[in-house]
Amino acid sequence: MTDDRPVLEVSDLSVSFASEQGWVRVVEEVSFSVERGKILGIVGESGSGKSVSCLAAMGLLDSRASRVDASSRVLLEGTDLTRLSQRQLRDVRGDRIAMIFQEPMTSLNPAFTVGNQVAEGIRAHRGVSARQAKRRAVELLDLVGIPDPASIVHAYPHSLSGGMRQRVMIAMAVACEPAVLIADEPTTALDVTVQAQILDLLRSMRDDLGLAIVFITHDLGVIADVCDDVVVMYAGKIVERSDVDSIFETPQHPYSEGLLAAMPRLGSDKGALGIIPGRVPPPWEFPHGCRFEPRCPYSDEACGGPQVLRQVSVGHESACGRIPDIRLEGIVS
Ligand SMILES: Nc1ncnc2c1ncn2[C@@H]1O[C@H](COP(=O)(O)OP(=O)(O)OP(=O)(O)O)[C@@H](O)[C@H]1O
Ligand SMILES: [Mg+2]
């Protein structure tokens, strides 16, 4: 495979959940891709479908309670994960694609040492001896910046700080040198200094290992800091897609403009933070037409038509039907 082809290409991913209202579609026709050595950010308010999209792409949703539409495609290094059996998926997960989950503190097993937990994945996928796996676990703990890794392999998760546990989670995820790492809000629970260190670590893995990273966050500051490209999700759909500089300078969707206005900024003379009035509706109340329309300061009678992502400039797509008639405010750096 050539290097310029995306390592992960998700296209037309649609996901429904069983509910008292019947099957409700929570993610609709979501497409994104990420290349080797790049970080793609997925941003949006709580409930916009970021985690569900990635869990579905990994084949991790419970098939009794959820449904991925047959038209959905998830190509990982050319293999369509939606066509694999559960057994084949287990082989691919942890090996070629790995995920750091939104609640890292619950993903570590308190009963096993961190060394055991890091080594477990290596043994499962690589069939190496316990001794080799342990040696590799020490190397990995060192790689993710854990001091004195030779003693920390014997430590239990509860004796580590939040930042150290997050590093252990990253070590477990990259243990088998996956092509793609999905990191779901990996820094939300951490204080700002530790957050900056974890972001540094992910950046260096992108640059030194050529890892392709999908980075989920609700924080545009983090997007500006680490991402190369970004997709903005609202109510289960992508509303804007662009490289990271363009979205900050010239946002092309009122929802993105609202997220930017709500972003805390050092030295800003803007006074109070802007907030987007209202809230993300539950999936069974998604409006027809543009889903953001009820909250949008620019809405007019034309906004009831189908919500379609269209190209507005090279590498920049928006689902707002009022572009280019409205001018949106970005952040000039
Ligand atoms: N297992 C489930 N069963 C039913 N509905 C679900 C399930 N998981 C998620 N949902 C619904 O799917 C929608 C998208 O949820 P998702 O967790 O992807 O949001 P998110 O963008 O990751 O938000 P957050 O920023 O809070 O993590 C929400 O309306 C949520 O209630
Ligand atoms: Mg989530």
mmCIF file of C-alpha atoms and ligand atoms in Angstrom:
data_model
loop_
_atom_site.group_PDB
_atom_site.id
_atom_site.type_symbol
_atom_site.label_atom_id
_atom_site.label_comp_id
_atom_site.label_asym_id
_atom_site.label_seq_id
_atom_site.Cartn_x
_atom_site.Cartn_y
_atom_site.Cartn_z
ATOM 1 C CA MET A 1 0.000 0.000 0.000
ATOM 2 C CA THR A 2 1.308 3.465 -0.804
ATOM 3 C CA ASP A 3 1.775 5.954 2.000
ATOM 4 C CA ASP A 4 -0.586 8.621 0.690
ATOM 5 C CA ARG A 5 -3.669 6.438 0.860
ATOM 6 C CA PRO A 6 -5.538 6.887 4.168
ATOM 7 C CA VAL A 7 -4.894 4.033 6.607
ATOM 8 C CA LEU A 8 -8.440 4.360 7.906
ATOM 9 C CA GLU A 9 -11.358 5.311 5.677
ATOM 10 C CA VAL A 10 -14.804 5.391 7.232
ATOM 11 C CA SER A 11 -17.591 6.036 4.766
ATOM 12 C CA ASP A 12 -21.339 6.429 5.121
ATOM 13 C CA LEU A 13 -21.334 5.028 8.626
ATOM 14 C CA SER A 14 -24.856 4.970 10.050
ATOM 15 C CA VAL A 15 -25.696 3.506 13.461
ATOM 16 C CA SER A 16 -29.053 2.919 15.165
ATOM 17 C CA PHE A 17 -29.919 1.867 18.703
ATOM 18 C CA ALA A 18 -32.976 -0.027 19.909
ATOM 19 C CA SER A 19 -35.061 2.194 22.164
ATOM 20 C CA GLU A 20 -38.606 2.561 23.465
ATOM 21 C CA GLN A 21 -39.237 4.635 20.331
ATOM 22 C CA GLY A 22 -38.077 1.693 18.173
ATOM 23 C CA TRP A 23 -34.793 1.859 16.234
ATOM 24 C CA VAL A 24 -33.375 5.368 16.422
ATOM 25 C CA ARG A 25 -30.545 6.442 14.217
ATOM 26 C CA VAL A 26 -27.925 8.236 16.307
ATOM 27 C CA VAL A 27 -25.143 8.458 13.706
ATOM 28 C CA GLU A 28 -25.943 9.162 10.066
ATOM 29 C CA GLU A 29 -23.745 8.859 6.983
ATOM 30 C CA VAL A 30 -20.549 9.804 8.742
ATOM 31 C CA SER A 31 -17.399 9.715 6.605
ATOM 32 C CA PHE A 32 -13.839 10.517 7.608
ATOM 33 C CA SER A 33 -10.356 9.288 6.878
ATOM 34 C CA VAL A 34 -6.912 9.612 8.378
ATOM 35 C CA GLU A 35 -3.493 9.173 6.850
ATOM 36 C CA ARG A 36 -0.325 7.771 8.319
ATOM 37 C CA GLY A 37 1.451 10.321 10.521
ATOM 38 C CA LYS A 38 -1.631 12.557 10.845
ATOM 39 C CA ILE A 39 -4.037 13.397 13.664
ATOM 40 C CA LEU A 40 -7.706 13.855 12.807
ATOM 41 C CA GLY A 41 -9.821 15.600 15.428
ATOM 42 C CA ILE A 42 -13.502 14.846 15.906
ATOM 43 C CA VAL A 43 -15.199 17.628 17.835
ATOM 44 C CA GLY A 44 -18.759 18.314 18.933
ATOM 45 C CA GLU A 45 -20.892 18.767 22.042
ATOM 46 C CA SER A 46 -21.867 15.889 24.292
ATOM 47 C CA GLY A 47 -24.245 13.503 22.538
ATOM 48 C CA SER A 48 -23.152 14.416 19.002
ATOM 49 C CA GLY A 49 -22.139 10.825 18.209
ATOM 50 C CA LYS A 50 -18.342 10.969 18.434
ATOM 51 C CA SER A 51 -17.872 7.896 20.627
ATOM 52 C CA VAL A 52 -20.599 5.862 18.917
ATOM 53 C CA SER A 53 -19.009 6.491 15.498
ATOM 54 C CA CYS A 54 -15.637 5.215 16.673
ATOM 55 C CA LEU A 55 -16.996 2.279 18.673
ATOM 56 C CA ALA A 56 -19.033 1.244 15.617
ATOM 57 C CA ALA A 57 -15.968 1.566 13.370
ATOM 58 C CA MET A 58 -14.063 -0.753 15.729
ATOM 59 C CA GLY A 59 -16.954 -3.257 15.743
ATOM 60 C CA LEU A 60 -17.358 -2.768 19.492
ATOM 61 C CA LEU A 61 -21.092 -2.059 19.738
ATOM 62 C CA ASP A 62 -23.386 -4.746 21.101
ATOM 63 C CA SER A 63 -25.046 -6.229 18.022
ATOM 64 C CA ARG A 64 -28.241 -7.079 19.941
ATOM 65 C CA ALA A 65 -28.941 -3.454 20.854
ATOM 66 C CA SER A 66 -27.413 -1.637 17.911
ATOM 67 C CA ARG A 67 -27.359 -1.803 14.145
ATOM 68 C CA VAL A 68 -24.763 -0.592 11.668
ATOM 69 C CA ASP A 69 -26.320 0.038 8.232
ATOM 70 C CA ALA A 70 -25.191 -2.322 5.486
ATOM 71 C CA SER A 71 -23.989 0.613 3.360
ATOM 72 C CA SER A 72 -21.376 1.557 5.991
ATOM 73 C CA ARG A 73 -17.725 0.926 5.141
ATOM 74 C CA VAL A 74 -14.722 0.950 7.477
ATOM 75 C CA LEU A 75 -11.558 0.334 5.488
ATOM 76 C CA LEU A 76 -8.488 -0.294 7.627
ATOM 77 C CA GLU A 77 -5.398 -0.634 5.425
ATOM 78 C CA GLY A 78 -7.779 -1.701 2.677
ATOM 79 C CA THR A 79 -9.706 -4.329 4.707
ATOM 80 C CA ASP A 80 -13.388 -3.621 5.362
ATOM 81 C CA LEU A 81 -13.910 -4.186 9.093
ATOM 82 C CA THR A 82 -17.695 -4.270 8.667
ATOM 83 C CA ARG A 83 -17.283 -7.525 6.734
ATOM 84 C CA LEU A 84 -15.182 -9.332 9.357
ATOM 85 C CA SER A 85 -16.392 -11.920 11.851
ATOM 86 C CA GLN A 86 -16.147 -11.166 15.580
ATOM 87 C CA ARG A 87 -13.142 -13.458 15.733
ATOM 88 C CA GLN A 88 -11.369 -11.697 12.857
ATOM 89 C CA LEU A 89 -12.187 -8.339 14.458
ATOM 90 C CA ARG A 90 -10.589 -9.441 17.714
ATOM 91 C CA ASP A 91 -7.411 -10.238 15.812
ATOM 92 C CA VAL A 92 -7.356 -6.819 14.156
ATOM 93 C CA ARG A 93 -8.205 -4.838 17.290
ATOM 94 C CA GLY A 94 -5.171 -4.224 19.452
ATOM 95 C CA ASP A 95 -2.992 -5.273 16.545
ATOM 96 C CA ARG A 96 -3.677 -2.917 13.591
ATOM 97 C CA ILE A 97 -6.170 -0.566 15.270
ATOM 98 C CA ALA A 98 -6.426 0.288 18.951
ATOM 99 C CA MET A 99 -8.607 2.535 21.059
ATOM 100 C CA ILE A 100 -8.138 4.462 24.277
ATOM 101 C CA PHE A 101 -11.571 4.600 25.852
ATOM 102 C CA GLN A 102 -13.328 7.623 27.262
ATOM 103 C CA GLU A 103 -13.227 6.281 30.835
ATOM 104 C CA PRO A 104 -9.585 5.194 31.198
ATOM 105 C CA MET A 105 -9.803 4.696 34.945
ATOM 106 C CA THR A 106 -12.363 1.945 34.480
ATOM 107 C CA SER A 107 -10.440 0.253 31.657
ATOM 108 C CA LEU A 108 -7.503 -0.846 33.799
ATOM 109 C CA ASN A 109 -7.986 -3.956 35.887
ATOM 110 C CA PRO A 110 -7.157 -3.166 39.540
ATOM 111 C CA ALA A 111 -6.262 -6.810 40.228
ATOM 112 C CA PHE A 112 -3.293 -7.017 37.831
ATOM 113 C CA THR A 113 0.003 -5.180 37.674
ATOM 114 C CA VAL A 114 0.396 -2.672 34.878
ATOM 115 C CA GLY A 115 3.178 -4.848 33.429
ATOM 116 C CA ASN A 116 0.794 -7.791 33.209
ATOM 117 C CA GLN A 117 -1.842 -5.706 31.493
ATOM 118 C CA VAL A 118 0.548 -4.248 28.931
ATOM 119 C CA ALA A 119 2.108 -7.674 28.301
ATOM 120 C CA GLU A 120 -1.269 -9.390 27.891
ATOM 121 C CA GLY A 121 -2.014 -7.709 24.547
ATOM 122 C CA ILE A 122 1.469 -8.474 23.235
ATOM 123 C CA ARG A 123 1.131 -12.167 24.139
ATOM 124 C CA ALA A 124 -2.354 -12.385 22.625
ATOM 125 C CA HIS A 125 -1.290 -10.942 19.275
ATOM 126 C CA ARG A 126 2.353 -11.863 18.981
ATOM 127 C CA GLY A 127 2.578 -15.298 20.620
ATOM 128 C CA VAL A 128 5.831 -14.395 22.391
ATOM 129 C CA SER A 129 7.006 -15.860 25.707
ATOM 130 C CA ALA A 130 6.000 -14.295 29.019
ATOM 131 C CA ARG A 131 9.561 -13.138 29.479
ATOM 132 C CA GLN A 132 9.771 -11.422 26.082
ATOM 133 C CA ALA A 133 6.363 -9.821 26.616
ATOM 134 C CA LYS A 134 7.477 -8.432 29.964
ATOM 135 C CA ARG A 135 10.671 -7.037 28.448
ATOM 136 C CA ARG A 136 8.588 -5.357 25.770
ATOM 137 C CA ALA A 137 6.199 -3.996 28.437
ATOM 138 C CA VAL A 138 9.132 -2.264 30.150
ATOM 139 C CA GLU A 139 10.222 -0.784 26.786
ATOM 140 C CA LEU A 140 6.694 0.463 26.162
ATOM 141 C CA LEU A 141 6.364 2.057 29.602
ATOM 142 C CA ASP A 142 9.650 3.784 28.882
ATOM 143 C CA LEU A 143 8.385 4.895 25.447
ATOM 144 C CA VAL A 144 5.329 6.583 26.979
ATOM 145 C CA GLY A 145 7.524 8.467 29.440
ATOM 146 C CA ILE A 146 6.969 6.523 32.649
ATOM 147 C CA PRO A 147 9.936 7.023 34.971
ATOM 148 C CA ASP A 148 11.659 3.884 36.279
ATOM 149 C CA PRO A 149 9.616 1.515 34.068
ATOM 150 C CA ALA A 150 11.454 -1.564 35.402
ATOM 151 C CA SER A 151 9.819 -1.077 38.796
ATOM 152 C CA ILE A 152 6.512 0.379 37.566
ATOM 153 C CA VAL A 153 5.759 -2.869 35.657
ATOM 154 C CA HIS A 154 5.222 -4.416 39.094
ATOM 155 C CA ALA A 155 2.900 -1.637 40.295
ATOM 156 C CA TYR A 156 -0.886 -1.896 40.512
ATOM 157 C CA PRO A 157 -3.001 0.796 38.803
ATOM 158 C CA HIS A 158 -4.285 2.317 42.086
ATOM 159 C CA SER A 159 -0.761 3.350 43.073
ATOM 160 C CA LEU A 160 -0.336 5.508 39.939
ATOM 161 C CA SER A 161 -1.489 9.074 39.293
ATOM 162 C CA GLY A 162 -4.156 9.805 36.677
ATOM 163 C CA GLY A 163 -1.538 10.969 34.181
ATOM 164 C CA MET A 164 0.557 7.824 34.703
ATOM 165 C CA ARG A 165 -2.497 5.585 34.257
ATOM 166 C CA GLN A 166 -3.300 7.401 31.029
ATOM 167 C CA ARG A 167 0.269 6.718 29.873
ATOM 168 C CA VAL A 168 -0.208 3.043 30.732
ATOM 169 C CA MET A 169 -3.408 3.015 28.650
ATOM 170 C CA ILE A 170 -1.475 4.500 25.733
ATOM 171 C CA ALA A 171 1.301 1.920 26.187
ATOM 172 C CA MET A 172 -1.319 -0.875 26.058
ATOM 173 C CA ALA A 173 -2.909 0.636 22.960
ATOM 174 C CA VAL A 174 0.340 0.969 21.006
ATOM 175 C CA ALA A 175 1.895 -2.282 22.283
ATOM 176 C CA CYS A 176 1.562 -4.072 18.941
ATOM 177 C CA GLU A 177 2.407 -1.001 16.855
ATOM 178 C CA PRO A 178 -1.056 -0.430 15.396
ATOM 179 C CA ALA A 179 -1.487 1.661 12.253
ATOM 180 C CA VAL A 180 -4.364 3.590 13.816
ATOM 181 C CA LEU A 181 -5.025 4.780 17.355
ATOM 182 C CA ILE A 182 -8.439 6.104 18.321
ATOM 183 C CA ALA A 183 -8.187 8.257 21.431
ATOM 184 C CA ASP A 184 -11.578 9.132 22.938
ATOM 185 C CA GLU A 185 -11.222 12.225 25.171
ATOM 186 C CA PRO A 186 -7.864 10.930 26.458
ATOM 187 C CA THR A 187 -7.026 14.064 28.434
ATOM 188 C CA THR A 188 -10.369 15.287 29.755
ATOM 189 C CA ALA A 189 -9.864 13.934 33.284
ATOM 190 C CA LEU A 190 -6.351 15.317 33.626
ATOM 191 C CA ASP A 191 -5.099 18.652 34.902
ATOM 192 C CA VAL A 192 -3.708 21.047 32.309
ATOM 193 C CA THR A 193 -0.013 20.331 32.847
ATOM 194 C CA VAL A 194 -0.487 16.580 32.586
ATOM 195 C CA GLN A 195 -2.845 17.099 29.640
ATOM 196 C CA ALA A 196 -0.085 19.016 27.821
ATOM 197 C CA GLN A 197 2.353 16.146 28.473
ATOM 198 C CA ILE A 198 -0.050 13.527 27.109
ATOM 199 C CA LEU A 199 -0.687 15.662 24.009
ATOM 200 C CA ASP A 200 3.095 15.918 23.527
ATOM 201 C CA LEU A 201 3.336 12.142 23.747
ATOM 202 C CA LEU A 202 0.620 11.626 21.116
ATOM 203 C CA ARG A 203 2.261 14.181 18.812
ATOM 204 C CA SER A 204 5.604 12.416 19.105
ATOM 205 C CA MET A 205 3.958 9.060 18.324
ATOM 206 C CA ARG A 206 2.453 10.593 15.213
ATOM 207 C CA ASP A 207 5.806 12.032 14.151
ATOM 208 C CA ASP A 208 8.199 9.255 15.241
ATOM 209 C CA LEU A 209 6.062 6.140 14.677
ATOM 210 C CA GLY A 210 3.929 7.469 11.820
ATOM 211 C CA LEU A 211 0.844 6.566 13.816
ATOM 212 C CA ALA A 212 -2.498 7.745 12.410
ATOM 213 C CA ILE A 213 -4.578 9.092 15.290
ATOM 214 C CA VAL A 214 -8.281 9.835 15.551
ATOM 215 C CA PHE A 215 -8.605 12.248 18.453
ATOM 216 C CA ILE A 216 -12.055 12.764 19.960
ATOM 217 C CA THR A 217 -12.640 15.834 22.080
ATOM 218 C CA HIS A 218 -15.169 18.555 22.855
ATOM 219 C CA ASP A 219 -12.297 21.010 23.359
ATOM 220 C CA LEU A 220 -11.314 23.104 20.332
ATOM 221 C CA GLY A 221 -8.181 24.261 22.166
ATOM 222 C CA VAL A 222 -6.918 20.681 22.093
ATOM 223 C CA ILE A 223 -7.857 20.404 18.423
ATOM 224 C CA ALA A 224 -5.763 23.515 17.647
ATOM 225 C CA ASP A 225 -2.888 22.040 19.608
ATOM 226 C CA VAL A 226 -2.557 18.562 18.128
ATOM 227 C CA CYS A 227 -4.750 17.987 15.088
ATOM 228 C CA ASP A 228 -3.914 18.277 11.402
ATOM 229 C CA ASP A 229 -7.498 17.969 10.212
ATOM 230 C CA VAL A 230 -10.858 18.202 11.895
ATOM 231 C CA VAL A 231 -14.435 17.071 11.492
ATOM 232 C CA VAL A 232 -17.192 18.798 13.440
ATOM 233 C CA MET A 233 -20.146 16.627 14.437
ATOM 234 C CA TYR A 234 -23.570 17.816 15.459
ATOM 235 C CA ALA A 235 -26.549 15.577 16.282
ATOM 236 C CA GLY A 236 -25.107 12.481 14.644
ATOM 237 C CA LYS A 237 -23.883 14.108 11.438
ATOM 238 C CA ILE A 238 -20.751 15.801 10.201
ATOM 239 C CA VAL A 239 -21.447 19.505 9.652
ATOM 240 C CA GLU A 240 -17.972 20.679 8.665
ATOM 241 C CA ARG A 241 -14.663 19.170 7.601
ATOM 242 C CA SER A 242 -11.387 20.967 6.995
ATOM 243 C CA ASP A 243 -7.728 21.288 7.815
ATOM 244 C CA VAL A 244 -7.228 22.708 11.275
ATOM 245 C CA ASP A 245 -5.988 26.200 10.274
ATOM 246 C CA SER A 246 -8.910 26.897 7.943
ATOM 247 C CA ILE A 247 -11.554 25.986 10.467
ATOM 248 C CA PHE A 248 -10.145 28.408 13.015
ATOM 249 C CA GLU A 249 -9.589 31.229 10.540
ATOM 250 C CA THR A 250 -12.614 30.811 8.302
ATOM 251 C CA PRO A 251 -15.232 28.505 9.847
ATOM 252 C CA GLN A 252 -17.913 27.581 7.331
ATOM 253 C CA HIS A 253 -20.707 26.402 9.617
ATOM 254 C CA PRO A 254 -22.611 28.446 12.239
ATOM 255 C CA TYR A 255 -22.193 25.567 14.725
ATOM 256 C CA SER A 256 -18.405 25.705 14.376
ATOM 257 C CA GLU A 257 -18.518 29.484 14.762
ATOM 258 C CA GLY A 258 -20.502 28.961 17.982
ATOM 259 C CA LEU A 259 -17.961 26.436 19.282
ATOM 260 C CA LEU A 260 -15.142 28.867 18.487
ATOM 261 C CA ALA A 261 -16.923 31.731 20.264
ATOM 262 C CA ALA A 262 -17.357 29.506 23.325
ATOM 263 C CA MET A 263 -13.668 28.686 23.461
ATOM 264 C CA PRO A 264 -11.744 30.134 26.410
ATOM 265 C CA ARG A 265 -8.854 32.261 25.143
ATOM 266 C CA LEU A 266 -5.908 33.801 26.887
ATOM 267 C CA GLY A 267 -5.672 37.558 26.539
ATOM 268 C CA SER A 268 -8.983 37.796 24.704
ATOM 269 C CA ASP A 269 -10.700 41.186 24.778
ATOM 270 C CA LYS A 270 -14.042 39.581 24.006
ATOM 271 C CA GLY A 271 -15.255 39.546 27.598
ATOM 272 C CA ALA A 272 -17.718 36.821 28.535
ATOM 273 C CA LEU A 273 -17.617 33.540 26.633
ATOM 274 C CA GLY A 274 -20.229 33.043 23.986
ATOM 275 C CA ILE A 275 -22.547 30.115 24.486
ATOM 276 C CA ILE A 276 -24.681 28.345 21.939
ATOM 277 C CA PRO A 277 -28.264 28.653 23.208
ATOM 278 C CA GLY A 278 -30.296 25.462 23.552
ATOM 279 C CA ARG A 279 -28.996 21.913 23.544
ATOM 280 C CA VAL A 280 -28.365 18.930 21.278
ATOM 281 C CA PRO A 281 -31.771 17.244 20.821
ATOM 282 C CA PRO A 282 -32.116 13.532 21.609
ATOM 283 C CA PRO A 283 -31.899 11.357 18.474
ATOM 284 C CA TRP A 284 -35.651 10.755 18.234
ATOM 285 C CA GLU A 285 -36.159 14.528 18.053
ATOM 286 C CA PHE A 286 -33.602 15.316 15.347
ATOM 287 C CA PRO A 287 -35.181 17.944 13.074
ATOM 288 C CA HIS A 288 -35.741 17.223 9.381
ATOM 289 C CA GLY A 289 -33.475 19.336 7.227
ATOM 290 C CA CYS A 290 -30.622 21.053 9.022
ATOM 291 C CA ARG A 291 -30.401 19.639 12.530
ATOM 292 C CA PHE A 292 -28.752 22.766 13.908
ATOM 293 C CA GLU A 293 -31.438 25.082 12.510
ATOM 294 C CA PRO A 294 -33.454 25.486 15.775
ATOM 295 C CA ARG A 295 -30.323 26.828 17.522
ATOM 296 C CA CYS A 296 -28.845 28.733 14.603
ATOM 297 C CA PRO A 297 -28.641 32.547 14.631
ATOM 298 C CA TYR A 298 -28.533 32.575 10.807
ATOM 299 C CA SER A 299 -31.492 30.305 10.056
ATOM 300 C CA ASP A 300 -34.036 31.309 7.454
ATOM 301 C CA GLU A 301 -36.809 29.594 5.506
ATOM 302 C CA ALA A 302 -34.279 27.959 3.154
ATOM 303 C CA CYS A 303 -32.843 25.814 5.988
ATOM 304 C CA GLY A 304 -35.495 23.064 5.918
ATOM 305 C CA GLY A 305 -33.936 21.354 2.879
ATOM 306 C CA PRO A 306 -31.770 18.240 3.133
ATOM 307 C CA GLN A 307 -28.555 18.623 5.139
ATOM 308 C CA VAL A 308 -25.779 17.809 2.701
ATOM 309 C CA LEU A 309 -22.030 18.247 3.087
ATOM 310 C CA ARG A 310 -20.715 20.288 0.127
ATOM 311 C CA GLN A 311 -17.282 21.527 -0.796
ATOM 312 C CA VAL A 312 -16.892 25.282 -0.172
ATOM 313 C CA SER A 313 -13.187 25.595 -0.959
ATOM 314 C CA VAL A 314 -10.282 23.213 -1.531
ATOM 315 C CA GLY A 315 -10.252 20.690 1.325
ATOM 316 C CA HIS A 316 -13.102 22.448 3.155
ATOM 317 C CA GLU A 317 -16.664 21.107 3.310
ATOM 318 C CA SER A 318 -19.746 22.478 5.040
ATOM 319 C CA ALA A 319 -23.316 21.284 5.485
ATOM 320 C CA CYS A 320 -24.690 24.819 5.903
ATOM 321 C CA GLY A 321 -27.019 25.751 3.026
ATOM 322 C CA ARG A 322 -26.519 29.488 3.750
ATOM 323 C CA ILE A 323 -22.823 29.447 2.827
ATOM 324 C CA PRO A 324 -21.550 31.629 1.079
ATOM 325 C CA ASP A 325 -24.308 34.185 1.830
ATOM 326 C CA ILE A 326 -23.335 34.532 5.479
ATOM 327 C CA ARG A 327 -19.959 35.603 6.840
ATOM 328 C CA LEU A 328 -18.795 33.751 9.912
ATOM 329 C CA GLU A 329 -16.224 34.877 12.399
ATOM 330 C CA GLY A 330 -13.128 32.812 13.037
ATOM 331 C CA ILE A 331 -10.149 33.322 15.280
ATOM 332 C CA VAL A 332 -7.262 35.196 13.759
ATOM 333 C CA SER A 333 -4.047 33.827 15.177
HETATM 334 N N1 LIG B 1 -25.543 2.027 24.137
HETATM 335 C C1 LIG B 1 -26.370 2.988 23.753
HETATM 336 N N2 LIG B 1 -27.701 2.779 23.643
HETATM 337 C C2 LIG B 1 -28.539 3.747 23.240
HETATM 338 N N3 LIG B 1 -28.154 4.988 22.903
HETATM 339 C C3 LIG B 1 -26.852 5.272 23.007
HETATM 340 C C4 LIG B 1 -25.880 4.305 23.437
HETATM 341 N N4 LIG B 1 -24.652 4.881 23.416
HETATM 342 C C5 LIG B 1 -24.858 6.153 22.999
HETATM 343 N N5 LIG B 1 -26.160 6.392 22.757
HETATM 344 C C6 LIG B 1 -26.734 7.651 22.263
HETATM 345 O O1 LIG B 1 -26.069 7.994 21.055
HETATM 346 C C7 LIG B 1 -25.877 9.407 20.981
HETATM 347 C C8 LIG B 1 -24.437 9.710 20.735
HETATM 348 O O2 LIG B 1 -23.677 9.340 21.874
HETATM 349 P P1 LIG B 1 -22.096 9.409 21.935
HETATM 350 O O3 LIG B 1 -21.696 8.692 23.183
HETATM 351 O O4 LIG B 1 -21.504 8.963 20.676
HETATM 352 O O5 LIG B 1 -21.851 10.969 22.113
HETATM 353 P P2 LIG B 1 -20.466 11.724 22.224
HETATM 354 O O6 LIG B 1 -20.398 12.685 21.091
HETATM 355 O O7 LIG B 1 -19.354 10.761 22.377
HETATM 356 O O8 LIG B 1 -20.690 12.569 23.569
HETATM 357 P P3 LIG B 1 -19.710 12.827 24.818
HETATM 358 O O9 LIG B 1 -18.962 14.084 24.461
HETATM 359 O O10 LIG B 1 -20.652 13.049 25.953
HETATM 360 O O11 LIG B 1 -18.825 11.645 25.004
HETATM 361 C C9 LIG B 1 -26.427 9.980 22.280
HETATM 362 O O12 LIG B 1 -27.744 10.461 22.036
HETATM 363 C C10 LIG B 1 -26.454 8.804 23.216
HETATM 364 O O13 LIG B 1 -27.461 8.936 24.172
HETATM 365 MG MG MG B 2 -18.109 10.263 23.903
#
